[in-house]
PDB file of C-alpha atoms in Angstrom:
ATOM      1  CA  ILE F   1    -179.130 117.994 -11.994  1.00 61.00           C
ATOM      2  CA  ARG F   2    -182.326 116.145 -12.218  1.00 67.00           C
ATOM      3  CA  ASN F   3    -183.598 115.377  -8.746  1.00 75.00           C
ATOM      4  CA  LEU F   4    -187.182 114.003  -9.596  1.00 83.00           C
ATOM      5  CA  PHE F   5    -187.964 110.730 -11.500  1.00 86.00           C
ATOM      6  CA  LEU F   6    -191.099 108.924 -12.380  1.00 90.00           C
ATOM      7  CA  VAL F   7    -191.634 105.047 -10.812  1.00 92.00           C
ATOM      8  CA  ASN F   8    -194.619 103.526 -12.131  1.00 94.00           C
ATOM      9  CA  ASP F   9    -196.130 106.890 -12.929  1.00 91.00           C
ATOM     10  CA  ARG F  10    -195.222 108.004  -9.595  1.00 90.00           C
ATOM     11  CA  GLN F  11    -193.072 110.922  -9.103  1.00 85.00           C
ATOM     12  CA  VAL F  12    -190.214 110.266  -6.538  1.00 85.00           C
ATOM     13  CA  GLY F  13    -187.608 112.934  -5.452  1.00 81.00           C
ATOM     14  CA  LEU F  14    -184.097 112.292  -4.581  1.00 80.00           C
ATOM     15  CA  VAL F  15    -182.702 113.696  -1.363  1.00 82.00           C
ATOM     16  CA  VAL F  16    -179.007 113.358   0.002  1.00 86.00           C
ATOM     17  CA  ASP F  17    -178.989 113.434   3.820  1.00 91.00           C
ATOM     18  CA  PRO F  18    -177.991 117.221   4.572  1.00 93.00           C
ATOM     19  CA  VAL F  19    -176.232 116.154   7.816  1.00 92.00           C
ATOM     20  CA  HIS F  20    -173.746 114.036   5.598  1.00 92.00           C
ATOM     21  CA  VAL F  21    -173.390 116.917   2.989  1.00 95.00           C
ATOM     22  CA  ALA F  22    -172.560 119.425   5.623  1.00 96.00           C
ATOM     23  CA  LYS F  23    -170.000 116.932   7.265  1.00 94.00           C
ATOM     24  CA  ASN F  24    -168.368 116.671   3.760  1.00 93.00           C
ATOM     25  CA  GLY F  25    -168.504 120.367   3.010  1.00 94.00           C
ATOM     26  CA  LYS F  26    -166.666 120.924   6.483  1.00 95.00           C
ATOM     27  CA  GLY F  27    -163.921 118.498   5.229  1.00 92.00           C
ATOM     28  CA  TYR F  28    -163.129 120.767   2.252  1.00 91.00           C
ATOM     29  CA  PHE F  29    -163.305 123.882   4.165  1.00 94.00           C
ATOM     30  CA  MET F  30    -160.861 122.461   6.894  1.00 93.00           C
ATOM     31  CA  ARG F  31    -158.274 121.081   4.158  1.00 88.00           C
ATOM     32  CA  GLY F  32    -157.686 123.955   2.124  1.00 84.00           C
ATOM     33  CA  LYS F  33    -158.437 127.572   1.104  1.00 89.00           C
ATOM     34  CA  LEU F  34    -162.004 127.964  -0.662  1.00 93.00           C
ATOM     35  CA  GLU F  35    -162.254 130.635  -3.269  1.00 94.00           C
ATOM     36  CA  VAL F  36    -165.679 132.328  -3.175  1.00 95.00           C
ATOM     37  CA  SER F  37    -166.693 133.748  -6.632  1.00 95.00           C
ATOM     38  CA  GLU F  38    -166.266 137.553  -7.397  1.00 96.00           C
ATOM     39  CA  LYS F  39    -169.920 138.027  -7.492  1.00 97.00           C
ATOM     40  CA  TYR F  40    -170.316 137.009  -3.832  1.00 98.00           C
ATOM     41  CA  VAL F  41    -167.327 138.801  -2.572  1.00 98.00           C
ATOM     42  CA  LYS F  42    -168.868 141.983  -3.730  1.00 98.00           C
ATOM     43  CA  TYR F  43    -172.476 140.863  -2.391  1.00 98.00           C
ATOM     44  CA  PHE F  44    -171.096 140.656   1.114  1.00 98.00           C
ATOM     45  CA  GLY F  45    -168.410 143.369   0.630  1.00 98.00           C
ATOM     46  CA  LEU F  46    -165.659 141.151   1.565  1.00 98.00           C
ATOM     47  CA  SER F  47    -161.943 142.172   1.051  1.00 97.00           C
ATOM     48  CA  SER F  48    -160.718 138.749   0.335  1.00 97.00           C
ATOM     49  CA  ARG F  49    -161.904 135.577  -1.994  1.00 95.00           C
ATOM     50  CA  PHE F  50    -160.495 133.131   0.119  1.00 96.00           C
ATOM     51  CA  THR F  51    -161.323 131.083   3.471  1.00 96.00           C
ATOM     52  CA  ASN F  52    -158.694 130.026   5.863  1.00 96.00           C
ATOM     53  CA  PHE F  53    -159.455 127.228   8.530  1.00 97.00           C
ATOM     54  CA  GLU F  54    -156.331 128.542  10.589  1.00 97.00           C
ATOM     55  CA  TYR F  55    -158.756 131.325  11.781  1.00 98.00           C
ATOM     56  CA  VAL F  56    -161.043 128.645  13.494  1.00 98.00           C
ATOM     57  CA  LYS F  57    -157.705 127.190  14.986  1.00 97.00           C
ATOM     58  CA  GLN F  58    -156.701 130.634  16.026  1.00 97.00           C
ATOM     59  CA  LEU F  59    -159.939 131.303  17.657  1.00 97.00           C
ATOM     60  CA  VAL F  60    -159.699 128.164  19.931  1.00 96.00           C
ATOM     61  CA  ALA F  61    -156.363 129.148  20.811  1.00 95.00           C
ATOM     62  CA  TYR F  62    -157.647 132.802  21.640  1.00 95.00           C
ATOM     63  CA  ASP F  63    -160.125 131.117  24.086  1.00 91.00           C
ATOM     64  CA  GLU F  64    -157.578 129.090  25.712  1.00 90.00           C
ATOM     65  CA  THR F  65    -155.231 132.394  26.591  1.00 90.00           C
ATOM     66  CA  HIS F  66    -157.930 134.729  27.270  1.00 88.00           C
ATOM     67  CA  GLU F  67    -160.995 135.247  30.068  1.00 80.00           C
ATOM     68  CA  LYS F  68    -163.381 136.434  27.489  1.00 72.00           C
ATOM     69  CA  GLN F  69    -164.199 132.923  26.531  1.00 86.00           C
ATOM     70  CA  ILE F  70    -166.155 134.095  23.103  1.00 93.00           C
ATOM     71  CA  ALA F  71    -166.269 130.714  21.544  1.00 94.00           C
ATOM     72  CA  VAL F  72    -167.007 128.128  24.263  1.00 93.00           C
ATOM     73  CA  HIS F  73    -168.796 125.918  22.071  1.00 95.00           C
ATOM     74  CA  LEU F  74    -165.315 125.065  20.375  1.00 95.00           C
ATOM     75  CA  ASN F  75    -162.397 123.174  21.285  1.00 93.00           C
ATOM     76  CA  ASN F  76    -159.309 121.484  19.944  1.00 93.00           C
ATOM     77  CA  LYS F  77    -161.243 117.996  19.631  1.00 93.00           C
ATOM     78  CA  HIS F  78    -163.246 119.606  16.932  1.00 95.00           C
ATOM     79  CA  LEU F  79    -160.236 120.464  14.617  1.00 94.00           C
ATOM     80  CA  SER F  80    -159.084 116.801  14.475  1.00 91.00           C
ATOM     81  CA  TYR F  81    -158.615 115.559  10.931  1.00 89.00           C
ATOM     82  CA  ALA F  82    -158.991 111.909  11.919  1.00 86.00           C
ATOM     83  CA  THR F  83    -161.329 109.886   9.827  1.00 81.00           C
ATOM     84  CA  HIS F  84    -163.733 109.309  12.965  1.00 79.00           C
ATOM     85  CA  ALA F  85    -163.840 112.989  13.502  1.00 80.00           C
ATOM     86  CA  GLN F  86    -164.948 113.639   9.917  1.00 82.00           C
ATOM     87  CA  MET F  87    -167.868 111.336  10.464  1.00 83.00           C
ATOM     88  CA  ASP F  88    -168.849 112.771  13.900  1.00 86.00           C
ATOM     89  CA  VAL F  89    -171.881 115.326  13.376  1.00 89.00           C
ATOM     90  CA  LYS F  90    -170.463 117.181  16.602  1.00 92.00           C
ATOM     91  CA  PRO F  91    -167.304 118.916  15.097  1.00 94.00           C
ATOM     92  CA  MET F  92    -169.445 120.140  12.098  1.00 96.00           C
ATOM     93  CA  LEU F  93    -171.831 121.757  14.358  1.00 96.00           C
ATOM     94  CA  ALA F  94    -169.364 123.604  16.327  1.00 97.00           C
ATOM     95  CA  ILE F  95    -167.301 124.803  13.376  1.00 97.00           C
ATOM     96  CA  PHE F  96    -170.417 125.427  10.951  1.00 98.00           C
ATOM     97  CA  ASN F  97    -172.064 127.472  13.715  1.00 98.00           C
ATOM     98  CA  PHE F  98    -173.401 131.156  13.822  1.00 98.00           C
ATOM     99  CA  LYS F  99    -171.361 131.601  17.149  1.00 97.00           C
ATOM    100  CA  THR F 100    -168.105 130.608  15.466  1.00 98.00           C
ATOM    101  CA  ALA F 101    -168.856 133.447  12.641  1.00 98.00           C
ATOM    102  CA  ASP F 102    -169.862 135.984  15.197  1.00 98.00           C
ATOM    103  CA  ALA F 103    -166.639 135.480  17.389  1.00 97.00           C
ATOM    104  CA  ILE F 104    -164.426 135.627  14.145  1.00 98.00           C
ATOM    105  CA  ASP F 105    -166.042 138.966  13.353  1.00 98.00           C
ATOM    106  CA  PHE F 106    -165.680 140.354  16.861  1.00 97.00           C
ATOM    107  CA  LEU F 107    -161.866 139.532  16.864  1.00 97.00           C
ATOM    108  CA  VAL F 108    -161.674 141.347  13.377  1.00 98.00           C
ATOM    109  CA  LYS F 109    -163.317 144.489  14.861  1.00 97.00           C
ATOM    110  CA  HIS F 110    -161.858 144.459  18.287  1.00 96.00           C
ATOM    111  CA  GLU F 111    -158.626 142.634  18.230  1.00 95.00           C
ATOM    112  CA  ASN F 112    -157.014 143.651  15.212  1.00 96.00           C
ATOM    113  CA  TRP F 113    -157.489 140.345  13.381  1.00 98.00           C
ATOM    114  CA  PRO F 114    -157.103 140.682   9.507  1.00 98.00           C
ATOM    115  CA  ASP F 115    -160.250 141.818   7.367  1.00 98.00           C
ATOM    116  CA  ALA F 116    -159.647 138.882   5.337  1.00 98.00           C
ATOM    117  CA  ALA F 117    -160.811 136.636   8.253  1.00 98.00           C
ATOM    118  CA  ARG F 118    -164.537 137.812   7.427  1.00 98.00           C
ATOM    119  CA  THR F 119    -164.595 135.547   4.421  1.00 98.00           C
ATOM    120  CA  THR F 120    -163.925 132.664   6.515  1.00 98.00           C
ATOM    121  CA  ALA F 121    -166.843 133.901   8.998  1.00 98.00           C
ATOM    122  CA  GLN F 122    -169.144 134.593   6.037  1.00 98.00           C
ATOM    123  CA  VAL F 123    -168.928 131.016   4.724  1.00 98.00           C
ATOM    124  CA  ILE F 124    -169.326 129.425   8.097  1.00 98.00           C
ATOM    125  CA  ARG F 125    -172.462 131.544   8.583  1.00 98.00           C
ATOM    126  CA  LEU F 126    -173.879 130.371   5.211  1.00 98.00           C
ATOM    127  CA  TRP F 127    -173.274 126.612   6.105  1.00 98.00           C
ATOM    128  CA  ALA F 128    -174.886 127.207   9.570  1.00 98.00           C
ATOM    129  CA  ARG F 129    -178.032 128.534   7.989  1.00 98.00           C
ATOM    130  CA  PHE F 130    -178.165 125.867   5.209  1.00 98.00           C
ATOM    131  CA  TYR F 131    -178.236 123.141   8.144  1.00 97.00           C
ATOM    132  CA  GLN F 132    -180.570 125.252  10.193  1.00 96.00           C
ATOM    133  CA  ILE F 133    -183.091 124.929   7.506  1.00 96.00           C
ATOM    134  CA  THR F 134    -182.749 121.406   6.137  1.00 96.00           C
ATOM    135  CA  CYS F 135    -182.269 119.859   9.662  1.00 94.00           C
ATOM    136  CA  GLY F 136    -184.624 122.014  11.705  1.00 91.00           C
ATOM    137  CA  CYS F 137    -186.640 119.844  14.141  1.00 90.00           C
ATOM    138  CA  SER F 138    -188.791 122.993  15.590  1.00 92.00           C
ATOM    139  CA  ARG F 139    -191.471 124.577  14.051  1.00 93.00           C
ATOM    140  CA  GLU F 140    -189.711 127.856  14.235  1.00 92.00           C
ATOM    141  CA  GLN F 141    -187.351 126.345  11.605  1.00 93.00           C
ATOM    142  CA  ALA F 142    -190.092 124.632   9.561  1.00 95.00           C
ATOM    143  CA  PHE F 143    -191.578 125.514   6.285  1.00 97.00           C
ATOM    144  CA  ASP F 144    -194.911 126.825   7.631  1.00 97.00           C
ATOM    145  CA  LYS F 145    -197.780 128.272   5.652  1.00 95.00           C
ATOM    146  CA  LYS F 146    -199.097 130.406   8.560  1.00 94.00           C
ATOM    147  CA  HIS F 147    -195.830 132.375   8.033  1.00 96.00           C
ATOM    148  CA  PRO F 148    -195.629 133.073   4.144  1.00 96.00           C
ATOM    149  CA  GLU F 149    -192.957 135.499   4.592  1.00 97.00           C
ATOM    150  CA  LYS F 150    -190.547 133.214   6.608  1.00 96.00           C
ATOM    151  CA  LEU F 151    -191.329 130.149   4.562  1.00 97.00           C
ATOM    152  CA  GLN F 152    -190.347 132.295   1.483  1.00 97.00           C
ATOM    153  CA  GLU F 153    -187.095 133.523   3.062  1.00 97.00           C
ATOM    154  CA  LYS F 154    -186.185 129.892   3.437  1.00 97.00           C
ATOM    155  CA  VAL F 155    -187.023 128.794  -0.070  1.00 97.00           C
ATOM    156  CA  SER F 156    -185.228 131.740  -1.382  1.00 98.00           C
ATOM    157  CA  TYR F 157    -182.102 130.758   0.926  1.00 98.00           C
ATOM    158  CA  LEU F 158    -181.925 127.012  -0.573  1.00 97.00           C
ATOM    159  CA  TYR F 159    -181.740 128.648  -4.214  1.00 97.00           C
ATOM    160  CA  PHE F 160    -179.098 131.386  -2.951  1.00 98.00           C
ATOM    161  CA  PHE F 161    -177.121 128.983  -1.038  1.00 98.00           C
ATOM    162  CA  MET F 162    -177.098 126.340  -3.850  1.00 96.00           C
ATOM    163  CA  ASP F 163    -175.751 129.193  -6.346  1.00 96.00           C
ATOM    164  CA  PHE F 164    -173.239 130.269  -3.811  1.00 97.00           C
ATOM    165  CA  TRP F 165    -171.799 126.734  -3.240  1.00 96.00           C
ATOM    166  CA  SER F 166    -171.600 125.746  -6.731  1.00 93.00           C
ATOM    167  CA  SER F 167    -169.622 129.114  -7.640  1.00 93.00           C
ATOM    168  CA  THR F 168    -167.184 128.396  -5.138  1.00 93.00           C
ATOM    169  CA  LYS F 169    -163.785 127.018  -5.896  1.00 89.00           C
ATOM    170  CA  LEU F 170    -161.102 124.835  -4.391  1.00 79.00           C
ATOM    171  CA  ASP F 171    -157.429 125.573  -4.419  1.00 69.00           C
ATOM    172  CA  GLU F 172    -154.986 123.491  -6.641  1.00 64.00           C
ATOM    173  CA  LYS F 173    -154.128 121.155  -3.802  1.00 62.00           C
ATOM    174  CA  GLN F 174    -157.406 119.493  -3.064  1.00 59.00           C
ATOM    175  CA  LYS F 175    -159.746 117.206  -5.075  1.00 65.00           C
ATOM    176  CA  ASN F 176    -162.622 118.504  -7.011  1.00 69.00           C
ATOM    177  CA  VAL F 177    -165.509 119.942  -4.693  1.00 77.00           C
ATOM    178  CA  TRP F 178    -168.180 118.825  -7.623  1.00 83.00           C
ATOM    179  CA  GLY F 179    -169.448 115.917  -5.798  1.00 86.00           C
ATOM    180  CA  ASN F 180    -170.375 117.925  -2.746  1.00 91.00           C
ATOM    181  CA  GLN F 181    -171.757 120.851  -4.805  1.00 92.00           C
ATOM    182  CA  LYS F 182    -174.097 118.345  -6.586  1.00 91.00           C
ATOM    183  CA  HIS F 183    -175.389 117.080  -3.386  1.00 93.00           C
ATOM    184  CA  VAL F 184    -175.986 120.334  -2.079  1.00 95.00           C
ATOM    185  CA  ALA F 185    -177.926 120.929  -5.273  1.00 93.00           C
ATOM    186  CA  VAL F 186    -179.850 118.052  -4.917  1.00 92.00           C
ATOM    187  CA  VAL F 187    -180.739 118.658  -1.149  1.00 94.00           C
ATOM    188  CA  CYS F 188    -182.151 122.295  -2.060  1.00 94.00           C
ATOM    189  CA  MET F 189    -184.020 121.476  -4.941  1.00 92.00           C
ATOM    190  CA  THR F 190    -185.711 118.703  -3.398  1.00 91.00           C
ATOM    191  CA  PHE F 191    -186.548 120.449  -0.368  1.00 94.00           C
ATOM    192  CA  VAL F 192    -188.135 122.850  -2.340  1.00 94.00           C
ATOM    193  CA  TRP F 193    -190.256 120.387  -4.210  1.00 92.00           C
ATOM    194  CA  VAL F 194    -191.318 118.676  -1.028  1.00 93.00           C
ATOM    195  CA  GLN F 195    -192.400 121.794   0.735  1.00 94.00           C
ATOM    196  CA  GLU F 196    -194.404 122.967  -2.157  1.00 94.00           C
ATOM    197  CA  ARG F 197    -196.048 119.314  -2.443  1.00 91.00           C
ATOM    198  CA  LEU F 198    -196.944 118.923   1.247  1.00 94.00           C
ATOM    199  CA  LEU F 199    -198.337 122.636   1.841  1.00 96.00           C
ATOM    200  CA  SER F 200    -200.440 122.311  -1.133  1.00 95.00           C
ATOM    201  CA  GLN F 201    -202.494 120.081   0.888  1.00 95.00           C
ATOM    202  CA  GLU F 202    -205.014 121.556   3.131  1.00 95.00           C
ATOM    203  CA  GLU F 203    -204.493 119.521   6.293  1.00 96.00           C
ATOM    204  CA  ILE F 204    -200.936 120.018   6.408  1.00 96.00           C
ATOM    205  CA  ASP F 205    -199.528 123.376   7.835  1.00 97.00           C
ATOM    206  CA  PHE F 206    -195.812 123.019   8.082  1.00 96.00           C
ATOM    207  CA  PHE F 207    -192.911 120.747   7.212  1.00 95.00           C
ATOM    208  CA  LYS F 208    -189.757 120.417   9.257  1.00 94.00           C
ATOM    209  CA  GLY F 209    -186.676 119.953   7.507  1.00 93.00           C
ATOM    210  CA  ALA F 210    -185.296 117.078   9.867  1.00 91.00           C
ATOM    211  CA  ASN F 211    -188.273 114.688   8.597  1.00 90.00           C
ATOM    212  CA  LEU F 212    -186.527 114.552   5.522  1.00 87.00           C
ATOM    213  CA  GLY F 213    -183.204 113.474   6.854  1.00 83.00           C
ATOM    214  CA  GLY F 214    -181.388 110.258   7.785  1.00 77.00           C
ATOM    215  CA  ASN F 215    -181.420 110.562  11.355  1.00 77.00           C
ATOM    216  CA  SER F 216    -183.819 107.740  12.096  1.00 77.00           C
ATOM    217  CA  VAL F 217    -181.143 105.692  10.397  1.00 81.00           C
ATOM    218  CA  GLU F 218    -178.381 107.233  12.276  1.00 77.00           C
ATOM    219  CA  ASN F 219    -180.052 106.685  15.590  1.00 79.00           C
ATOM    220  CA  LEU F 220    -180.461 102.876  14.635  1.00 85.00           C
ATOM    221  CA  HIS F 221    -176.705 102.651  13.841  1.00 83.00           C
ATOM    222  CA  THR F 222    -175.968 104.158  17.204  1.00 82.00           C
ATOM    223  CA  ASP F 223    -177.968 101.840  18.987  1.00 88.00           C
ATOM    224  CA  VAL F 224    -176.823  98.820  16.889  1.00 90.00           C
ATOM    225  CA  ARG F 225    -173.133  99.915  17.970  1.00 85.00           C
ATOM    226  CA  ARG F 226    -173.956 100.374  21.619  1.00 88.00           C
ATOM    227  CA  ILE F 227    -174.521  96.413  21.531  1.00 92.00           C
ATOM    228  CA  ASN F 228    -171.797  95.442  19.240  1.00 90.00           C
ATOM    229  CA  PRO F 229    -169.084  98.313  18.236  1.00 86.00           C
ATOM    230  CA  VAL F 230    -168.395  96.312  15.335  1.00 87.00           C
ATOM    231  CA  PRO F 231    -171.507  95.031  13.968  1.00 84.00           C
ATOM    232  CA  THR F 232    -171.791  92.545  11.205  1.00 84.00           C
TER     233      THR F 232
END
């Protein structure tokens, strides 16, 4: 995938908005069973190759019937398959969340949930880290040359996640995931390129992933729709 171009001898990078990429990835995750490649099944020590969104639904149901409240950030509204819900970032943030993954792992360990559920938790955790790096608003989540080890960890993770997601398959009932895999690859490669280009400049110490996303455009759309829900 070529993500860099020359325009009038000026190098330009192509980036897909990471928020939309994650929302689209969540759609595939919800609608079927993703098959993790054997390489990563072994890498994470998983007992199953397949994710199952039913575990997320069961997690919400568990919280509704128990006092432990291990996933208070999740509710039934986040499980909607409606088109509007697919466009809303809040359900994605609730599902692709470290707390969701940790809660599923807790139920496997302490409530006799099947060990196969750990595959679902692991994929959630990987997407949560992808979002954290590419949409981070704080300096802690930034590519910061004052913290070279953490910076390199973020770069290495983008390569890792790109390979992981590119090797993941869909079951036969779903449409091809190639479009989303391509978008993840473009995001990862361009983020690596941009942070190298910016941090090579002496006057720049850090680069926040959120600065490369489409939040400013999304905020404008929100403001417009507050005035007119169906603008021209």
